[in-house]
PDB file of C-alpha atoms in Angstrom:
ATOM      1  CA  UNK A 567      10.120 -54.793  -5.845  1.00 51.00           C
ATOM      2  CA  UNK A 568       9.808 -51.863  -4.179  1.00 66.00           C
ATOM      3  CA  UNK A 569       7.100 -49.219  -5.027  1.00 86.00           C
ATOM      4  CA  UNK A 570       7.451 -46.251  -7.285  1.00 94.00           C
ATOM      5  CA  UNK A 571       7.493 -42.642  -6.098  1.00 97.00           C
ATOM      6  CA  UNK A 572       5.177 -41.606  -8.109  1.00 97.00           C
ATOM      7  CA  UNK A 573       5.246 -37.826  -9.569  1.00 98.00           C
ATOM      8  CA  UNK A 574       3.214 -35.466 -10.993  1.00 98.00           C
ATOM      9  CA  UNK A 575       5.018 -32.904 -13.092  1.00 98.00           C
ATOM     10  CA  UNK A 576       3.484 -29.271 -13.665  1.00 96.00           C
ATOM     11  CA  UNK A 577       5.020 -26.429 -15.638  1.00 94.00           C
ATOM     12  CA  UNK A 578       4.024 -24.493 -18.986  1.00 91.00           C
ATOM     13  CA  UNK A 579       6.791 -25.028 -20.996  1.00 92.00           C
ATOM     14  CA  UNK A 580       6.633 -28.150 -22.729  1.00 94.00           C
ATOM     15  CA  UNK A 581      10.727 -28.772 -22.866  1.00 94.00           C
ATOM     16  CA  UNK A 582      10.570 -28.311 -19.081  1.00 94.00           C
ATOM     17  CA  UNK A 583       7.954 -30.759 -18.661  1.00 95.00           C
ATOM     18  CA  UNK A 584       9.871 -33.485 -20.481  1.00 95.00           C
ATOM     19  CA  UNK A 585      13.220 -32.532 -19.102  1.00 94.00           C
ATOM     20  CA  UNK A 586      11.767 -33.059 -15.720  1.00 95.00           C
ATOM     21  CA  UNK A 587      10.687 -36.312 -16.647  1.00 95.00           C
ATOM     22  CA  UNK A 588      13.781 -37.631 -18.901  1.00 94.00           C
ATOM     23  CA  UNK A 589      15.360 -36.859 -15.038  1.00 93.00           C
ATOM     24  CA  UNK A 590      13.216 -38.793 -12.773  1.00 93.00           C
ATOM     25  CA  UNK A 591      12.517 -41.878 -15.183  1.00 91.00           C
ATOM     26  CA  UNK A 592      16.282 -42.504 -14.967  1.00 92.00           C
ATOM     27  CA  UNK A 593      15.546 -43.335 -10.943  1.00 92.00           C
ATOM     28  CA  UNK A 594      15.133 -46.774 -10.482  1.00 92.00           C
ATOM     29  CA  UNK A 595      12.233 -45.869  -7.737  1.00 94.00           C
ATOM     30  CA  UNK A 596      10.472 -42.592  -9.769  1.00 96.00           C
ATOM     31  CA  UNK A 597       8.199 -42.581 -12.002  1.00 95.00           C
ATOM     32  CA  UNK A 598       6.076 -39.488 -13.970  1.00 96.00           C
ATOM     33  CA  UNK A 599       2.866 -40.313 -13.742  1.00 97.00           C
ATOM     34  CA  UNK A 600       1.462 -37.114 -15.618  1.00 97.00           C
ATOM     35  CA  UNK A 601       2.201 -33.515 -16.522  1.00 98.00           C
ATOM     36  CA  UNK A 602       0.179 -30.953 -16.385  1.00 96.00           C
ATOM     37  CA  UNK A 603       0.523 -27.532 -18.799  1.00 94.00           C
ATOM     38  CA  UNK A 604      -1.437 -25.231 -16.082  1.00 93.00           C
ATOM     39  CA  UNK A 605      -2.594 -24.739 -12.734  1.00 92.00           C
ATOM     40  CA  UNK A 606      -6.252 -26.167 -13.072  1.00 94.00           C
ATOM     41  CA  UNK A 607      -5.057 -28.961 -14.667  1.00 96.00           C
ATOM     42  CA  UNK A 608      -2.346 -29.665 -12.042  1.00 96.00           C
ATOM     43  CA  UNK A 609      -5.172 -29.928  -9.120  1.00 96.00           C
ATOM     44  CA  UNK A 610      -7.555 -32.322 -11.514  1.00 96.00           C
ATOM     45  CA  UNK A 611      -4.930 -34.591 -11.996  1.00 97.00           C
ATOM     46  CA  UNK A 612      -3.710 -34.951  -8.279  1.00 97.00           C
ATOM     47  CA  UNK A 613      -7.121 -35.231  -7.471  1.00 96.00           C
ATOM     48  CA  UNK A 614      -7.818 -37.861  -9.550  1.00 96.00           C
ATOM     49  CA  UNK A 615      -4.250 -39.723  -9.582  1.00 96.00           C
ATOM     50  CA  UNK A 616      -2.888 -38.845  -5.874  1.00 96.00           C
ATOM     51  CA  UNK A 617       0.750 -38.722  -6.932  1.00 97.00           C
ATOM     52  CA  UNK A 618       2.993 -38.943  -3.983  1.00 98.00           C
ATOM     53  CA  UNK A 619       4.456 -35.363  -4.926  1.00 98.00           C
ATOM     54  CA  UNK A 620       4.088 -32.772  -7.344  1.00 98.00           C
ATOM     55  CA  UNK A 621       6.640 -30.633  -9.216  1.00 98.00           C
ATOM     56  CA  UNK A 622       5.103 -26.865  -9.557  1.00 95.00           C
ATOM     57  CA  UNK A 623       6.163 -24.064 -11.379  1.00 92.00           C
ATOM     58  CA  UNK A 624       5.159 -20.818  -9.833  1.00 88.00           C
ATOM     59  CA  UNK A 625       4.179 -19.002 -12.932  1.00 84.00           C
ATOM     60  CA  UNK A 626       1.452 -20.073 -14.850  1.00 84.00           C
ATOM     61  CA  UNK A 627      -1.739 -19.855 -16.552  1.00 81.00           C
ATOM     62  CA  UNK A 628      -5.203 -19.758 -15.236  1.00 83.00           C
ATOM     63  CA  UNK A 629      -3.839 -20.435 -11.805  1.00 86.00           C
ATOM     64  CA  UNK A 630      -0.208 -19.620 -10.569  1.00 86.00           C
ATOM     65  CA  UNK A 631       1.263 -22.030  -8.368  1.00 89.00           C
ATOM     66  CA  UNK A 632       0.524 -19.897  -4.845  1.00 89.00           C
ATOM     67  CA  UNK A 633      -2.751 -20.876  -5.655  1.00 90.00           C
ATOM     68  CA  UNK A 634      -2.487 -24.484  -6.745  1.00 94.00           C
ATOM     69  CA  UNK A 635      -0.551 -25.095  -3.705  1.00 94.00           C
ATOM     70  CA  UNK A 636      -3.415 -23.429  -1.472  1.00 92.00           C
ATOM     71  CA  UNK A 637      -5.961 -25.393  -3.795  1.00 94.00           C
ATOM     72  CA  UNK A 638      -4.301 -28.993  -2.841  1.00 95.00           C
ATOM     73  CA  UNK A 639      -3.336 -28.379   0.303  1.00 92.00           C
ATOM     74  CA  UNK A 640      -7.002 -28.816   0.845  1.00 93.00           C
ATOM     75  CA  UNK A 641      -8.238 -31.147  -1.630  1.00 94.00           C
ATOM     76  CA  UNK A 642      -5.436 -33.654  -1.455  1.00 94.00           C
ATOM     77  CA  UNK A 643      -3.274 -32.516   1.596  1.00 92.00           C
ATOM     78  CA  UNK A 644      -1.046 -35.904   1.869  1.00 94.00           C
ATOM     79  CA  UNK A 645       0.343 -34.939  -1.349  1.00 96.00           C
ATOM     80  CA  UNK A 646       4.041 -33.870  -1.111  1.00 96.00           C
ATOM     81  CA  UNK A 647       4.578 -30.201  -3.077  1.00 96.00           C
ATOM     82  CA  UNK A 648       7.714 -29.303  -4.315  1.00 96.00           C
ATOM     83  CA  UNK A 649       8.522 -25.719  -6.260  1.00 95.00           C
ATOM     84  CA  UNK A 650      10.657 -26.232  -9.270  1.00 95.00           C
ATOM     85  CA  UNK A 651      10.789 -21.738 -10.461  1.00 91.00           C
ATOM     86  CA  UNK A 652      12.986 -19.885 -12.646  1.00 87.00           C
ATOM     87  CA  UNK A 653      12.038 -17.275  -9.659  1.00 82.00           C
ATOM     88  CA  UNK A 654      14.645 -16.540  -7.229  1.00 80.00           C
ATOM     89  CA  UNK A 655      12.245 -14.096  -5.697  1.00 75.00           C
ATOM     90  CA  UNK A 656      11.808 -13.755  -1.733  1.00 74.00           C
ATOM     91  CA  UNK A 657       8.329 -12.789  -2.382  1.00 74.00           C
ATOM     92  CA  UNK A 658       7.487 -16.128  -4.012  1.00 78.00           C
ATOM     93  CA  UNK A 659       9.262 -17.654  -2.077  1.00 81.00           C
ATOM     94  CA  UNK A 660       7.772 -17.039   1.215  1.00 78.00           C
ATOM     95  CA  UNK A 661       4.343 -16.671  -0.141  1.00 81.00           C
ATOM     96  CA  UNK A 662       4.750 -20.551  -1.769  1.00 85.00           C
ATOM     97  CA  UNK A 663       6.193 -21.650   1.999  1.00 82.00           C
ATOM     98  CA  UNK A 664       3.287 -19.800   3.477  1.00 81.00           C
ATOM     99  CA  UNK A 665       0.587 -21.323   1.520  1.00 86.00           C
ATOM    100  CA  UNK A 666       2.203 -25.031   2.194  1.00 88.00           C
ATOM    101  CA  UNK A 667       5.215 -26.012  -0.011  1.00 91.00           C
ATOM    102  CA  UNK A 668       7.193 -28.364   0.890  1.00 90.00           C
ATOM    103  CA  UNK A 669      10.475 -27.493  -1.071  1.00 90.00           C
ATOM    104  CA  UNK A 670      11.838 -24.977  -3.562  1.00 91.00           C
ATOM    105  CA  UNK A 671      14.600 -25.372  -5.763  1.00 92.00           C
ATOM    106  CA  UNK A 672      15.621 -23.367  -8.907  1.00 92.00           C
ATOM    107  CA  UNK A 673      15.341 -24.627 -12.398  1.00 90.00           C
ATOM    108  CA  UNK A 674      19.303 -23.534 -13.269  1.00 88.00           C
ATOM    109  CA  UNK A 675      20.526 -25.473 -10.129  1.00 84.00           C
ATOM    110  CA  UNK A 676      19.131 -28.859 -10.197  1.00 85.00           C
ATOM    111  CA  UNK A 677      22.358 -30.476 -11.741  1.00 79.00           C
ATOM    112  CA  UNK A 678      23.694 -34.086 -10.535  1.00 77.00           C
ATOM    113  CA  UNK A 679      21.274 -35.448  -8.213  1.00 89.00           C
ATOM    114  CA  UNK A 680      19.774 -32.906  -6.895  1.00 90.00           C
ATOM    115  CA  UNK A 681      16.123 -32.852  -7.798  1.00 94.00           C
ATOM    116  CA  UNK A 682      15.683 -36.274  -6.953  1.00 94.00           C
ATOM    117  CA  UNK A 683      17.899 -36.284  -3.469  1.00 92.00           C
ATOM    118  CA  UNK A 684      15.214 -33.312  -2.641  1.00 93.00           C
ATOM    119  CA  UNK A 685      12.392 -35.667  -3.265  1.00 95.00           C
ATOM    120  CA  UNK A 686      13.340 -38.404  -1.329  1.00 93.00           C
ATOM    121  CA  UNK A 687      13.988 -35.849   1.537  1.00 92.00           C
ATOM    122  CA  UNK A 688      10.646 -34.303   1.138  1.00 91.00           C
ATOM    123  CA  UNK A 689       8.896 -37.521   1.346  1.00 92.00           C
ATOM    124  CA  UNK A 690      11.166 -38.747   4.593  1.00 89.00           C
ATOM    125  CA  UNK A 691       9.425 -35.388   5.974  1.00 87.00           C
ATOM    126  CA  UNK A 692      12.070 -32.972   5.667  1.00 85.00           C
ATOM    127  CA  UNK A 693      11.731 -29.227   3.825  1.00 83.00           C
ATOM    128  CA  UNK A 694      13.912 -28.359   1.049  1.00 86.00           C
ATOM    129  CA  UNK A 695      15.109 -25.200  -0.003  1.00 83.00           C
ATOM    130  CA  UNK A 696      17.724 -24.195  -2.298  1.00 84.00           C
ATOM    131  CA  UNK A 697      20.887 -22.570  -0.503  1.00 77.00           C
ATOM    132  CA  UNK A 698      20.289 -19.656  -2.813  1.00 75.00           C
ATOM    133  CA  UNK A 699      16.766 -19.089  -1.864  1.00 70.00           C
ATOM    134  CA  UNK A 700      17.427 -19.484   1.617  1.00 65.00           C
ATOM    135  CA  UNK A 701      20.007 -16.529   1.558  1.00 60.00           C
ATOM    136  CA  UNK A 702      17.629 -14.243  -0.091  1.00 55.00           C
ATOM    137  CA  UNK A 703      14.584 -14.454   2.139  1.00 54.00           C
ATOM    138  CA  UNK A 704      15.758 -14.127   4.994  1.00 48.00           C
ATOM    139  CA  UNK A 705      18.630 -11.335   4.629  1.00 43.00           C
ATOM    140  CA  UNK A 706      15.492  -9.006   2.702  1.00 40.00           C
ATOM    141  CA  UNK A 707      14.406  -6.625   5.327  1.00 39.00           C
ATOM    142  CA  UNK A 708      11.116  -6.594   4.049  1.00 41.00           C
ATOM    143  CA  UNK A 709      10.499 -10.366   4.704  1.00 38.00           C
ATOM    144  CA  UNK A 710      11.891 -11.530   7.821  1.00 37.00           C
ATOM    145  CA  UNK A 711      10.778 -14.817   9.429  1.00 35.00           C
ATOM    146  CA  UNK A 712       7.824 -13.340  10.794  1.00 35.00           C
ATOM    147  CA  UNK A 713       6.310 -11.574   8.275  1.00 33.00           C
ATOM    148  CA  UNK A 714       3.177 -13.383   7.086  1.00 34.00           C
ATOM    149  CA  UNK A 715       2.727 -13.615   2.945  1.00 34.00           C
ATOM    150  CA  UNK A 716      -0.221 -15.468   1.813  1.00 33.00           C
ATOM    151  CA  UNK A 717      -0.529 -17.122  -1.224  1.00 34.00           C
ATOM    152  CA  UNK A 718      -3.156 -14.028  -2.870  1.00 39.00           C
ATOM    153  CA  UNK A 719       0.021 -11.927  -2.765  1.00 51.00           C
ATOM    154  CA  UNK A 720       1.465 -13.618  -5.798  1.00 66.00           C
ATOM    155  CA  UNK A 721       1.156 -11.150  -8.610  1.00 76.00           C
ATOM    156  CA  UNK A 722      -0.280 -12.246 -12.361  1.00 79.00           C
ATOM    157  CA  UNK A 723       1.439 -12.111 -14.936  1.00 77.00           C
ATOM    158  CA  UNK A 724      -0.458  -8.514 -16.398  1.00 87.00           C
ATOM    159  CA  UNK A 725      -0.077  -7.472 -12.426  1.00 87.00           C
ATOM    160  CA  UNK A 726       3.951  -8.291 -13.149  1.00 84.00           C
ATOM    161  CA  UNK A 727       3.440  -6.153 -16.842  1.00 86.00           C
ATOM    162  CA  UNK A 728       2.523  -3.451 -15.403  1.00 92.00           C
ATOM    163  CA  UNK A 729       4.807  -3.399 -12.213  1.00 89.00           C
ATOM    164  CA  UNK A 730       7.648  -2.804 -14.707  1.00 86.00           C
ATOM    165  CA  UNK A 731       6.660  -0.393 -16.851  1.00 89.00           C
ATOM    166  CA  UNK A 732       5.703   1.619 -13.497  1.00 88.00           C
ATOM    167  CA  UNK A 733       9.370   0.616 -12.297  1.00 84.00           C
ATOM    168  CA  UNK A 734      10.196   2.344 -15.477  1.00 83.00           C
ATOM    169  CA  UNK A 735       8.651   5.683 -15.064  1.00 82.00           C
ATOM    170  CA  UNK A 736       5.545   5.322 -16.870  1.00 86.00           C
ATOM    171  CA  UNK A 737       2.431   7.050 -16.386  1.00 88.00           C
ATOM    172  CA  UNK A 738      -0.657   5.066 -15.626  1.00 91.00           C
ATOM    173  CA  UNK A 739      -1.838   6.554 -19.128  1.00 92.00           C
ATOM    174  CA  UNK A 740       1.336   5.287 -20.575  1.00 93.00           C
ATOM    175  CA  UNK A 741       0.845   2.195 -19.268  1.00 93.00           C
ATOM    176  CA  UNK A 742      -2.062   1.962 -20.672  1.00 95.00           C
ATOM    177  CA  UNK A 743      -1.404   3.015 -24.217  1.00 95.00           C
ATOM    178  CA  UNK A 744       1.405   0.058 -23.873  1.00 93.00           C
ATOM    179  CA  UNK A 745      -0.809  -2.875 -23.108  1.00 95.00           C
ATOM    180  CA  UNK A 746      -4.202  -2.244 -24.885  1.00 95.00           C
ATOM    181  CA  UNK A 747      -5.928  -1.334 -21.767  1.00 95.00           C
ATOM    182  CA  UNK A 748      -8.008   1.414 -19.949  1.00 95.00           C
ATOM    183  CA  UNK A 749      -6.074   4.157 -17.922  1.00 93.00           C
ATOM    184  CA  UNK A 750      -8.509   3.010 -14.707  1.00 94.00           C
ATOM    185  CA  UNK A 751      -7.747  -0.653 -15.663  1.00 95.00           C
ATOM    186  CA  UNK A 752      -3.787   0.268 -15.216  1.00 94.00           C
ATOM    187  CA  UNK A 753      -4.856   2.225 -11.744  1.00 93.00           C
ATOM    188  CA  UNK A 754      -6.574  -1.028 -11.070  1.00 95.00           C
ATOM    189  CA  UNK A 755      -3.756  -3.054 -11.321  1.00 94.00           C
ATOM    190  CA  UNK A 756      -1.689  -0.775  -9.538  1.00 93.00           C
ATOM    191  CA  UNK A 757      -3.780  -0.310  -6.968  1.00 92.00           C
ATOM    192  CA  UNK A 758      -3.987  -4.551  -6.542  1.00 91.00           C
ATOM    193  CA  UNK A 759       0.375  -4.836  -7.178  1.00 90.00           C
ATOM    194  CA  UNK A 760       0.507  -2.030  -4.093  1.00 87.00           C
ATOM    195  CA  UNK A 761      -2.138  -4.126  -1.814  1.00 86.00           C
ATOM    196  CA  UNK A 762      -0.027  -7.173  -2.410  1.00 83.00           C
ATOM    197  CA  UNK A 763       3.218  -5.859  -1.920  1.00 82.00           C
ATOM    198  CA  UNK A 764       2.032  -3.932   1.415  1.00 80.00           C
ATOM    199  CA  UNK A 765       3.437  -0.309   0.065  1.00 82.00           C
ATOM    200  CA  UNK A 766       1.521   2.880  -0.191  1.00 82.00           C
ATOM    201  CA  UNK A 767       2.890   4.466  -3.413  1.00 83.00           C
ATOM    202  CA  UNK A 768       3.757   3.494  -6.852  1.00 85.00           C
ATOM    203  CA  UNK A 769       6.900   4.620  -5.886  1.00 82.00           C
ATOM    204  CA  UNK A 770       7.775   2.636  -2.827  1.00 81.00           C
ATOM    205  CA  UNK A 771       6.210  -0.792  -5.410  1.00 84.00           C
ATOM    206  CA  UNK A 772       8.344  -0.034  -7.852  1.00 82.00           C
ATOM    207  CA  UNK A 773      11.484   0.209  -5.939  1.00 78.00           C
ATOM    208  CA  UNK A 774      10.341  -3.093  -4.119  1.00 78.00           C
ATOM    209  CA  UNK A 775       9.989  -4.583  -7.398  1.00 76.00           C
ATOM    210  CA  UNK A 776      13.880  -3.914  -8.413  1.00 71.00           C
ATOM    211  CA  UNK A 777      15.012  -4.439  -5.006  1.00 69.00           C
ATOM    212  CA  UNK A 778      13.077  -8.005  -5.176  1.00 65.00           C
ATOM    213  CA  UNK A 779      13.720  -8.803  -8.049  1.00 62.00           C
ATOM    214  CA  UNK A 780       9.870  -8.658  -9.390  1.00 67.00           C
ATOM    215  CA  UNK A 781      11.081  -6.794 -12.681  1.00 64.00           C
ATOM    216  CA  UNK A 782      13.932  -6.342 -14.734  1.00 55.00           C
ATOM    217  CA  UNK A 783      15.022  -2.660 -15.394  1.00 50.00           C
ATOM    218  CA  UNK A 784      18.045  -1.345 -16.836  1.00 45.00           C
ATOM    219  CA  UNK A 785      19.751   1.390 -14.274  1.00 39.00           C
ATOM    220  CA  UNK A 786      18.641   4.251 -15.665  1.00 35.00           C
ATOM    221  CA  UNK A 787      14.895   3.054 -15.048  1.00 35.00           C
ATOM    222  CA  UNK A 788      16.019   2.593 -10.948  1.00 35.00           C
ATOM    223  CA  UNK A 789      17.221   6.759 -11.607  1.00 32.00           C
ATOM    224  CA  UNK A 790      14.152   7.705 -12.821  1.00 34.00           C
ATOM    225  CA  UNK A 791      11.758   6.036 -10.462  1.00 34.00           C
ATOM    226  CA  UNK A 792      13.795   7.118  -7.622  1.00 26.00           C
ATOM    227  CA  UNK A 793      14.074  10.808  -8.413  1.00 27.00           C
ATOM    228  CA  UNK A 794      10.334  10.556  -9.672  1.00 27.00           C
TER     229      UNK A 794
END
């Protein structure tokens, strides 16, 4: 009998978690081995367990998955990575490839056998990228093939709250007011979001951010930032 592939599944949505799984225990060579509900969790348990890949979502708690990938790359670098995001973002993208990933698919286009064709390919030492991932990155000005994202550039989740509401117009006061926190907590943020992004105005981020598909605005927000 041959042995297992043996996977370690990470994401914080519990449905996703045992979708994932429901999908690979079909396989007559995969097995889950474990799931993990946040970033710290995901590098204790392929510490401890040494799956031969992992399944990462990019957004998640306590650590996002630019960072987990980073984090095993150096405590348990024969383990295989493969990003499993909701994000079709060329940001994330190249800032998950950067930081050592070893395949990225998207969560609405894993039908048939396609999650588990791009594990065995992974494993036989190929990368994997979805077609539709592909196509973004590298037709996005901003992120050609040469430019260099590392894994801090992947905004947090407040970082991505208050990226929209700036895409939207708002003051950093207003911003503020909206999430319960100091106006030179928002300029903090801002001031972090415009680092990572490599722009030099709230302006230029929040157009980024609607270009890349960071944020979600309706087109009246785009208006206002633009004549802002």
């Amino acid at each position: 009998m041959h042995k297992k592939i043996r996977v370690l599944v990470t994401d914080d949505h519990l449905l996703m978690r045992q979708g994932v799984c429901r999908i690979l225990e079909k396989e007559d060579d995969m097995e889950c081995v474990a799931v993990a509900e946040d970033g710290e969790q995901a590098i204790k348990l392929a510490k401890e367990l040494t799956p031969d890949i992992v399944i990462l979502d990019v957004a998640m708690p306590k650590m996002n998955g630019i960072q987990v990938i980073e984090a095993m790359k150096t405590t348990c670098p024969e383990v295989a990575i493969l990003v499993l995001s909701a994000y079709n973002y060329g940001h994330y993208v190249r800032a998950c490839t950067h930081a050592g990933a070893d395949g990225y698919l998207l969560k609405n286009n894993i039908r048939g056998k396609k999650l588990q064709n791009a594990i065995h390919m992974i494993l036989d030492g190929e990368s994997v990228f979805d077609r539709e991932v592909t196509n973004r990155v590298y037709t996005i000005p901003s992120f050609t093939k040469d430019t260099e994202i590392v894994g801090s550039t992947a905004l947090s989740n407040r970082e991505l709250e208050v990226l929209k509401l700036t895409a939207e117009g708002k003051s950093n006061k207003q911003i503020a007011l909206e999430l319960s926190i100091t106006e030179q907590t928002a300029a903090t943020h801002l001031g972090n979001i415009m680092r990572k992004l490599g722009v030099s105005t709230r302006i230029k981020a929040a157009l980024l951010a609607v270009r890349e598909g960071l944020v979600i605005t309706d087109s009246n927000c785009k208006d206002r930032v633009i004549e802002g």
